[in-house]
CSV table of C-alpha atoms and ligand atoms in Angstrom, one decimal:
chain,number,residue,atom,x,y,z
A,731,UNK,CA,-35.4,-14.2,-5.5
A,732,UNK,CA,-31.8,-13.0,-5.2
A,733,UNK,CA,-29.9,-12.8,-8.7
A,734,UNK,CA,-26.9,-15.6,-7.0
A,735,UNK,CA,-29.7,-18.0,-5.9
A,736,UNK,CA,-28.0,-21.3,-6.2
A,737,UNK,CA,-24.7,-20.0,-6.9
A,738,UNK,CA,-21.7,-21.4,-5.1
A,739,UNK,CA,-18.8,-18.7,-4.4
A,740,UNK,CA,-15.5,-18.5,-2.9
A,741,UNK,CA,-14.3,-14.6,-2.2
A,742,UNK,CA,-10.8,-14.8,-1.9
A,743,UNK,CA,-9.1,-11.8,0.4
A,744,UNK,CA,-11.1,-11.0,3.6
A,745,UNK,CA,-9.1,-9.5,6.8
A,746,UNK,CA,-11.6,-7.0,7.8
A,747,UNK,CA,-15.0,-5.9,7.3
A,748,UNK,CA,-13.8,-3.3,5.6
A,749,UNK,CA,-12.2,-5.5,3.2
A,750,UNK,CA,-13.9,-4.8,-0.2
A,751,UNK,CA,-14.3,-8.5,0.0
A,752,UNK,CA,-16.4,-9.1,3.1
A,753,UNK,CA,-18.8,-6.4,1.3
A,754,UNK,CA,-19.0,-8.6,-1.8
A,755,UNK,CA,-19.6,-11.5,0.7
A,756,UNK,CA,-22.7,-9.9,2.2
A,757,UNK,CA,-24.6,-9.0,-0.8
A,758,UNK,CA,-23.7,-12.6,-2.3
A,759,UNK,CA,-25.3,-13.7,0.5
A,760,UNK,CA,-28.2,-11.4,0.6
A,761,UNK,CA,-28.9,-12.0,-3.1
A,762,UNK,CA,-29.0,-15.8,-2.4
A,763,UNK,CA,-25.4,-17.5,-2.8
A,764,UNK,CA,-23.8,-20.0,-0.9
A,765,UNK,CA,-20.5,-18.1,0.0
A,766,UNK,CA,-17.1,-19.4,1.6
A,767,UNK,CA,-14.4,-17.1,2.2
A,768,UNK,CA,-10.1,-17.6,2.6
A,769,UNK,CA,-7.4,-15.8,3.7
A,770,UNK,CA,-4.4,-16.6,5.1
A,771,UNK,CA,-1.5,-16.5,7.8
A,772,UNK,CA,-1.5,-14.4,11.2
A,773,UNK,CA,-4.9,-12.7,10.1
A,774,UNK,CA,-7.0,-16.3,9.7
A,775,UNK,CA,-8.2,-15.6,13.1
A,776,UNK,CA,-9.6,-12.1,12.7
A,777,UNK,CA,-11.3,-13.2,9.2
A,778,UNK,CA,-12.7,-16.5,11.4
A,779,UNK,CA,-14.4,-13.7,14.1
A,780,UNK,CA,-15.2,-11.2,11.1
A,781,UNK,CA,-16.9,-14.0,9.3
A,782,UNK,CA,-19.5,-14.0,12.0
A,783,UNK,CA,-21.0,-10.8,11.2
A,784,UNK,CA,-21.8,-12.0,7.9
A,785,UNK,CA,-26.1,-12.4,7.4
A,786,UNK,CA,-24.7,-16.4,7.8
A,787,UNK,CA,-21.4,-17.6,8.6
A,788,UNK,CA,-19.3,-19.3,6.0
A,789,UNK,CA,-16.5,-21.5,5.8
A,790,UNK,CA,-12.8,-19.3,6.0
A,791,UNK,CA,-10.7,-21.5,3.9
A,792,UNK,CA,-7.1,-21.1,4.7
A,793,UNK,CA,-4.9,-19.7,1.0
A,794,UNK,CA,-2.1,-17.7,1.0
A,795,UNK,CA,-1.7,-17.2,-3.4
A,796,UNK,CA,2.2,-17.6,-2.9
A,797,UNK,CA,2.0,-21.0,-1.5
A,798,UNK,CA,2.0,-23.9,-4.0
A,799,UNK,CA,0.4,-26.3,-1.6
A,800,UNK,CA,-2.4,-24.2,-0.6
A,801,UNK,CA,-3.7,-23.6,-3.9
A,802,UNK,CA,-2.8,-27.8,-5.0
A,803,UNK,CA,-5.0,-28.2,-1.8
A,804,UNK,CA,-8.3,-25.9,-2.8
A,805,UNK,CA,-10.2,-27.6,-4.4
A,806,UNK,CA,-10.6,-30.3,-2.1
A,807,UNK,CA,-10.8,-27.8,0.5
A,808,UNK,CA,-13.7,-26.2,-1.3
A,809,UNK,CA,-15.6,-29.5,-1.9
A,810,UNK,CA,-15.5,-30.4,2.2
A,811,UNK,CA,-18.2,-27.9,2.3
A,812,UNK,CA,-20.0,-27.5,-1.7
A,813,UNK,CA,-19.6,-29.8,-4.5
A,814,UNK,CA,-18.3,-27.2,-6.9
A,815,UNK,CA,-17.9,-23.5,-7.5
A,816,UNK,CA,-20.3,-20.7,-10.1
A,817,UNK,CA,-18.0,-17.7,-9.0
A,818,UNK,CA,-14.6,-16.9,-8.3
A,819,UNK,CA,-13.8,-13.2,-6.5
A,820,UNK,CA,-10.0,-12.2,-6.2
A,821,UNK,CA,-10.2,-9.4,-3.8
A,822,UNK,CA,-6.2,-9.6,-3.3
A,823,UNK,CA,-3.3,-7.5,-3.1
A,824,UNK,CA,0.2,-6.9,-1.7
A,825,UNK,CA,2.9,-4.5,-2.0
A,826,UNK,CA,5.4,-3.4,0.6
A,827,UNK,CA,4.5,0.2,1.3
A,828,UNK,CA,8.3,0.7,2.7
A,829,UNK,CA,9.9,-0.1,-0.3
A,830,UNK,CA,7.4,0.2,-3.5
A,831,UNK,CA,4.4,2.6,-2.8
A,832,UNK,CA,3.9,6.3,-2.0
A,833,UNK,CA,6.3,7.8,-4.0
A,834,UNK,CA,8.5,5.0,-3.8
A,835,UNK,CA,8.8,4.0,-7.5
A,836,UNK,CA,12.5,4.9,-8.7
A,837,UNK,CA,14.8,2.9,-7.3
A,838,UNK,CA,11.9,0.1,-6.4
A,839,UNK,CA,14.2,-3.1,-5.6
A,840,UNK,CA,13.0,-6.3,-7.8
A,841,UNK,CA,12.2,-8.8,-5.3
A,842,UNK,CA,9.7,-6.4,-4.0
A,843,UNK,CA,7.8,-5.6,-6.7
A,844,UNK,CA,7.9,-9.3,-7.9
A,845,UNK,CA,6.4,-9.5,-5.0
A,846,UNK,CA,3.8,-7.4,-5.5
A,847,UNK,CA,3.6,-8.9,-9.1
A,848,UNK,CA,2.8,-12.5,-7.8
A,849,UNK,CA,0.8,-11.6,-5.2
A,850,UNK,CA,-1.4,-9.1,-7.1
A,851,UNK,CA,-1.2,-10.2,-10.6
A,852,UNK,CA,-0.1,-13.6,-11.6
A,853,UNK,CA,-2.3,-15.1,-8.8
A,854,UNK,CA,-5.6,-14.2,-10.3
A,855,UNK,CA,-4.3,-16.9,-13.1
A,856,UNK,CA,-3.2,-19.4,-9.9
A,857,UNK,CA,-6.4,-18.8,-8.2
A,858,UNK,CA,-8.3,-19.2,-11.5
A,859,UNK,CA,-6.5,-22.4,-12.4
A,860,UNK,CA,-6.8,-24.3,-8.8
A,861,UNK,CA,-10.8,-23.8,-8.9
A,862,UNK,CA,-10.6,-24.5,-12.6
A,863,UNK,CA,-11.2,-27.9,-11.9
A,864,UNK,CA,-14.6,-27.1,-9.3
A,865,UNK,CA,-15.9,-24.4,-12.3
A,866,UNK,CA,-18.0,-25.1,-15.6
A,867,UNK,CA,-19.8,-23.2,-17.9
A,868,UNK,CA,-21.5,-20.0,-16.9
A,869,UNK,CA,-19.0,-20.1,-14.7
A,870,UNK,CA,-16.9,-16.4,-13.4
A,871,UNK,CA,-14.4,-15.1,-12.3
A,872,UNK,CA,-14.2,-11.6,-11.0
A,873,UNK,CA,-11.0,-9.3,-9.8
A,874,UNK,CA,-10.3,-5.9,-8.4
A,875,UNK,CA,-8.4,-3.4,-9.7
A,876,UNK,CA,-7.2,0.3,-9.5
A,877,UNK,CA,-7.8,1.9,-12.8
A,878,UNK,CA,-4.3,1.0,-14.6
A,879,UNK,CA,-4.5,3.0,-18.1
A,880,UNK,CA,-2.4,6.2,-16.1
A,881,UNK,CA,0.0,7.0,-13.5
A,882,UNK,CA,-1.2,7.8,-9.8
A,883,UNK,CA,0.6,9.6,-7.2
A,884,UNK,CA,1.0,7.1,-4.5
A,885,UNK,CA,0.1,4.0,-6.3
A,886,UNK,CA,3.8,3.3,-7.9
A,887,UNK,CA,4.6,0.0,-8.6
A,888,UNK,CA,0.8,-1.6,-7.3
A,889,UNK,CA,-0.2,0.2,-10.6
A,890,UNK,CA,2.4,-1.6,-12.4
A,891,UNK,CA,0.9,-4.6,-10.8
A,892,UNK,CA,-2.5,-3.8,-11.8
A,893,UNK,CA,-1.8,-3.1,-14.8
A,894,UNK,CA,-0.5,-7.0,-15.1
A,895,UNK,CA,-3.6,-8.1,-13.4
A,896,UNK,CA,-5.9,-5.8,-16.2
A,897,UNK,CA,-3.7,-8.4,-18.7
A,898,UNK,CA,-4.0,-11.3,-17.4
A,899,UNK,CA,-7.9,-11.4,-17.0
A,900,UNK,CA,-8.0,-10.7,-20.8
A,901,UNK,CA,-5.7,-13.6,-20.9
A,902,UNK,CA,-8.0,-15.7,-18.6
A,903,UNK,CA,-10.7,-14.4,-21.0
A,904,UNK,CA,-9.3,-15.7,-23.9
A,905,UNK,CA,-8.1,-19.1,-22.3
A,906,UNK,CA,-11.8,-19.9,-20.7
A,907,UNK,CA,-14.1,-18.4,-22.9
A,908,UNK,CA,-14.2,-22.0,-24.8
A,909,UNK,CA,-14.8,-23.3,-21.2
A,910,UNK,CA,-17.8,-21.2,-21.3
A,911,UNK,CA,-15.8,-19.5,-18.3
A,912,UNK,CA,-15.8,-15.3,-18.0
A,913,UNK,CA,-13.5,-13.6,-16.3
A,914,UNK,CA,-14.2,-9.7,-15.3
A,915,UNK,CA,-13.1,-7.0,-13.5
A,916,UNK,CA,-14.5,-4.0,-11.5
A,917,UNK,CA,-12.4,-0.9,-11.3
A,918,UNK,CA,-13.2,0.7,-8.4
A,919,UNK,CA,-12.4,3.9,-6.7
A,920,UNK,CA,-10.8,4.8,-3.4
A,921,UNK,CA,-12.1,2.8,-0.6
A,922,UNK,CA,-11.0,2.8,3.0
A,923,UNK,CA,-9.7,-0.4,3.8
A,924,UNK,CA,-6.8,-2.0,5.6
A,925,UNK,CA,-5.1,-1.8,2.3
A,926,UNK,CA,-5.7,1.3,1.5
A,927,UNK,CA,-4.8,3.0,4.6
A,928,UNK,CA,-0.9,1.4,3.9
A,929,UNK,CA,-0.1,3.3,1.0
A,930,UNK,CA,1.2,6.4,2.2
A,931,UNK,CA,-0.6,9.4,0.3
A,932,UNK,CA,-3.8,7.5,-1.1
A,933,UNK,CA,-5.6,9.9,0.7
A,934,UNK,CA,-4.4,12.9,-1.8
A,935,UNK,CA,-6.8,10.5,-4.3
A,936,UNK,CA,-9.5,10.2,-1.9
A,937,UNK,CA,-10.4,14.4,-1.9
A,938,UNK,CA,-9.6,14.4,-5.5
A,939,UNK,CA,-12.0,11.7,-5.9
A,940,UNK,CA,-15.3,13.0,-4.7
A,941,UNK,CA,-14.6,16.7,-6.5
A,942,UNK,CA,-14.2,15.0,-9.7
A,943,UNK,CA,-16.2,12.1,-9.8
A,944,UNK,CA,-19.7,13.3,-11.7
A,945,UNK,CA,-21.6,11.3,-9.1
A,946,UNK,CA,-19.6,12.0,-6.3
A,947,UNK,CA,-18.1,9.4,-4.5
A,948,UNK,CA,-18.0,7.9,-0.9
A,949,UNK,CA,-14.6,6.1,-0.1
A,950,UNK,CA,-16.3,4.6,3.0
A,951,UNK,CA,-19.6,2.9,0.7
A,952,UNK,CA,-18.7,-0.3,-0.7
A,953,UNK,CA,-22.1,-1.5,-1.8
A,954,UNK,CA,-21.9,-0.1,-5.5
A,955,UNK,CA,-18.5,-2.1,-5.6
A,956,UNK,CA,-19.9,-4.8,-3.9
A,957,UNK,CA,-23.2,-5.0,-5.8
A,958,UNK,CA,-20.9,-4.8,-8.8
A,959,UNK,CA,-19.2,-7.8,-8.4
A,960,UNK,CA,-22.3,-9.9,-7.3
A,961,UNK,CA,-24.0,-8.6,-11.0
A,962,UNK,CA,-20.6,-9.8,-12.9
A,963,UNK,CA,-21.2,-13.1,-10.6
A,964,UNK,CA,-24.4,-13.5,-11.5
A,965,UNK,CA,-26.0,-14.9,-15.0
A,966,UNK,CA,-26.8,-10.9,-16.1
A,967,UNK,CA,-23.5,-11.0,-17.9
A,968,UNK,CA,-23.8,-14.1,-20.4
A,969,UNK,CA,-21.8,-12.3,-22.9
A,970,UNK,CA,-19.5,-9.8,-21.1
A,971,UNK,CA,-15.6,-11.3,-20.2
A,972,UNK,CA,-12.6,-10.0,-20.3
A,973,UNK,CA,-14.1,-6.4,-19.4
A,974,UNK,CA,-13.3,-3.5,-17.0
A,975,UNK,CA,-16.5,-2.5,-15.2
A,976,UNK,CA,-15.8,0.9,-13.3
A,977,UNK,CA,-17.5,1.7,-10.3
A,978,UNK,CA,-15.9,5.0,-9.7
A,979,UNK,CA,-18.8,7.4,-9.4
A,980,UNK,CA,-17.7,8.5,-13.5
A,981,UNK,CA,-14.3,9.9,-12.2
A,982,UNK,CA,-11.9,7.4,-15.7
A,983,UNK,CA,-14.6,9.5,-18.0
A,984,UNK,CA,-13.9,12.6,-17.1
A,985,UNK,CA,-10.9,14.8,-18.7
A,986,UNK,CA,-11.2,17.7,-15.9
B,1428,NAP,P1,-7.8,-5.6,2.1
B,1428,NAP,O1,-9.0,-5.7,3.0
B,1428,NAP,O2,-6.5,-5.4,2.7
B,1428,NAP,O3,-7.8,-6.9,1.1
B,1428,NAP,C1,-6.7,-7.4,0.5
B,1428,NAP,C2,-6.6,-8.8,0.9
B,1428,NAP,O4,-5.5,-9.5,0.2
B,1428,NAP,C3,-6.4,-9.0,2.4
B,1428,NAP,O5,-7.4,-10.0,2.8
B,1428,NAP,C4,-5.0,-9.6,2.4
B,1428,NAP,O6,-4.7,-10.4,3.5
B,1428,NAP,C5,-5.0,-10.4,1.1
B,1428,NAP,N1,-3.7,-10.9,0.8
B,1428,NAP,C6,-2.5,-10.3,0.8
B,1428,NAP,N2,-1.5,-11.1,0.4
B,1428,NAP,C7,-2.1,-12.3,0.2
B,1428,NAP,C8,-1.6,-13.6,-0.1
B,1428,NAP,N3,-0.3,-13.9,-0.4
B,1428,NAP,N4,-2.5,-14.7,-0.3
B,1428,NAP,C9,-3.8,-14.5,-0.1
B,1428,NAP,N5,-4.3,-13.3,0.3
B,1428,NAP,C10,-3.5,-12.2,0.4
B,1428,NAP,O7,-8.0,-4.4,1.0
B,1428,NAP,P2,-9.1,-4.1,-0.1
B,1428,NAP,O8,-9.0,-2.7,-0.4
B,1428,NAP,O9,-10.4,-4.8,0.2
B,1428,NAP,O10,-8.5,-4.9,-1.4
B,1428,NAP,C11,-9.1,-5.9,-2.1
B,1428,NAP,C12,-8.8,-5.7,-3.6
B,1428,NAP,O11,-9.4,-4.5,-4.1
B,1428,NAP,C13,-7.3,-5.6,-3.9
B,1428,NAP,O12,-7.1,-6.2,-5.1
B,1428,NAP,C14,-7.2,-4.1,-4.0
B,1428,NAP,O13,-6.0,-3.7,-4.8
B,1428,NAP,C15,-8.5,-3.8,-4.8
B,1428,NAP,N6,-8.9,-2.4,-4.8
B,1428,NAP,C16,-8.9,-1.6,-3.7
B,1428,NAP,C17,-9.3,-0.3,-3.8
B,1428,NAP,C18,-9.3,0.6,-2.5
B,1428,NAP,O14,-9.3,1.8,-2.6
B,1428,NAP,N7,-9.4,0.0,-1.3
B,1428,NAP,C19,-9.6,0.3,-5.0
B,1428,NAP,C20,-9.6,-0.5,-6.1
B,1428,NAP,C21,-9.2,-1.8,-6.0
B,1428,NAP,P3,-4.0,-9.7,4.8
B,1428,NAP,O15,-4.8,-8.6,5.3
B,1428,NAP,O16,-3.9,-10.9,5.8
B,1428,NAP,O17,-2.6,-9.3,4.3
């Protein structure tokens, strides 16, 4: 028996298969969960043909985080296919790598990075709060992030973002822990994906990555993220919220 047997979860943020998200997907499914997927705009019909290589085909809900009517509308677009929610994944982020990322930080113009702020940050609270209503106790919520605590090159003002989004799942934490709600995070390390491959210069992180990481690391394996997220998912973590689980191969413990 899978560790998510009986769980229902939506994984918000799947373009590709290499989306970190269509990874967390798989094993959800593989370890037993009911699993329906969203994206949004132009890309709704590749995440509608990428769904179909999933071990079973879920439901692609359409949200874009920015729009007010999408996320007034989720709930009841959940419950046309399950009658309520366990988990919650937030595999989402935006900034404009023209403007804000690689190397791109002074001079950064404001509507960008709020932005990048809305899209990457403050919707992990939106999200949160529009499935709020489908979600009870032992309920989770899990993000991604990009270890915040320091300055990358490259990363610019999504570390600033990430940084926001590191705050506001304390801050969803605090709110839903009398829910009987957690809400986690899984730091993870460079991984190629679609976003990823837009910020000019990641790849300086990826080579630094494997040399440093005490267990080496593989940008191309997403399973140890993925299997990362289905464990914070899962009823393993009764006690653990408003915590940064790295999956980084060891690289944030290491000085050298
Ligand atoms: P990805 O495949 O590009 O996933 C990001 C997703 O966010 C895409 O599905 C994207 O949709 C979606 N998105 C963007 N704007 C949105 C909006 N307004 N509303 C709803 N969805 C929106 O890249 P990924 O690497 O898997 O990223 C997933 C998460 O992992 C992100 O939070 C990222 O920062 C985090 N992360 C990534 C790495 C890495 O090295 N890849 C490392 C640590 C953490 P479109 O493709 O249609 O724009």
């Amino acid at each position: 028996m899978g560790i998510l047997e009986g769980k229902r979860i939506l994984v918000a943020g799947v373009t590709m298969d290499s989306s970190i998200g269509f990874s967390v997907a798989k094993v959800a499914q593989e370890q037993g969960a009911t699993v329906l997927i969203s994206n949004f705009g132009r890309a709704l019909g590749i995440t509608r043909r990428i769904a179909k290589r999933l071990p079973t085909e879920p439901p692609v809900l359409e949200l874009d985080v920015t729009d007010d009517a999408h996320l007034a509308g989720l709930a009841d677009a959940v419950r046309e296919h399950v009658d309520g929610l366990d988990g919650v994944v937030h595999s989402i982020a935006f900034g404009n790598p023209e403007t804000i990322l690689g190397g791109k930080f002074l001079g950064g113009p404001w509507e960008d990075v709020a932005q990048a702020v809305r899209v990457s940050a403050y919707s992990l609270m939106s999200l949160t709060e529009a499935c709020r209503p489908l979600m009870g106790p032992g309920g989770s919520v899990v993000g991604m992030t990009f270890d915040a605590t320091v300055a990358w090159p490259a990363y610019d003002w999504m570390g600033v973002a990430k940084a926001g989004l590191e705050s506001t799942s304390r801050y969803l934490a605090r709110n839903l822990g009398p829910e009987g709600i957690r809400c986690n995070l899984v730091s993870a390390g460079p991984l190629k994906s679609l976003a990823a491959k837009a910020i000019p210069g990641f790849e300086q992180l990826e080579s630094m990555w494997s040399d440093r990481a005490p267990l080496g690391w593989d940008e191309k394996d997403q399973d140890p993220t993925a299997r990362a997220v289905c464990a914070l998912l899962s009823d393993f973590f009764p006690a653990t919220t408003g915590e940064i689980v790295h999956v980084d191969g060891g690289f944030h413990a290491m000085g050298a």
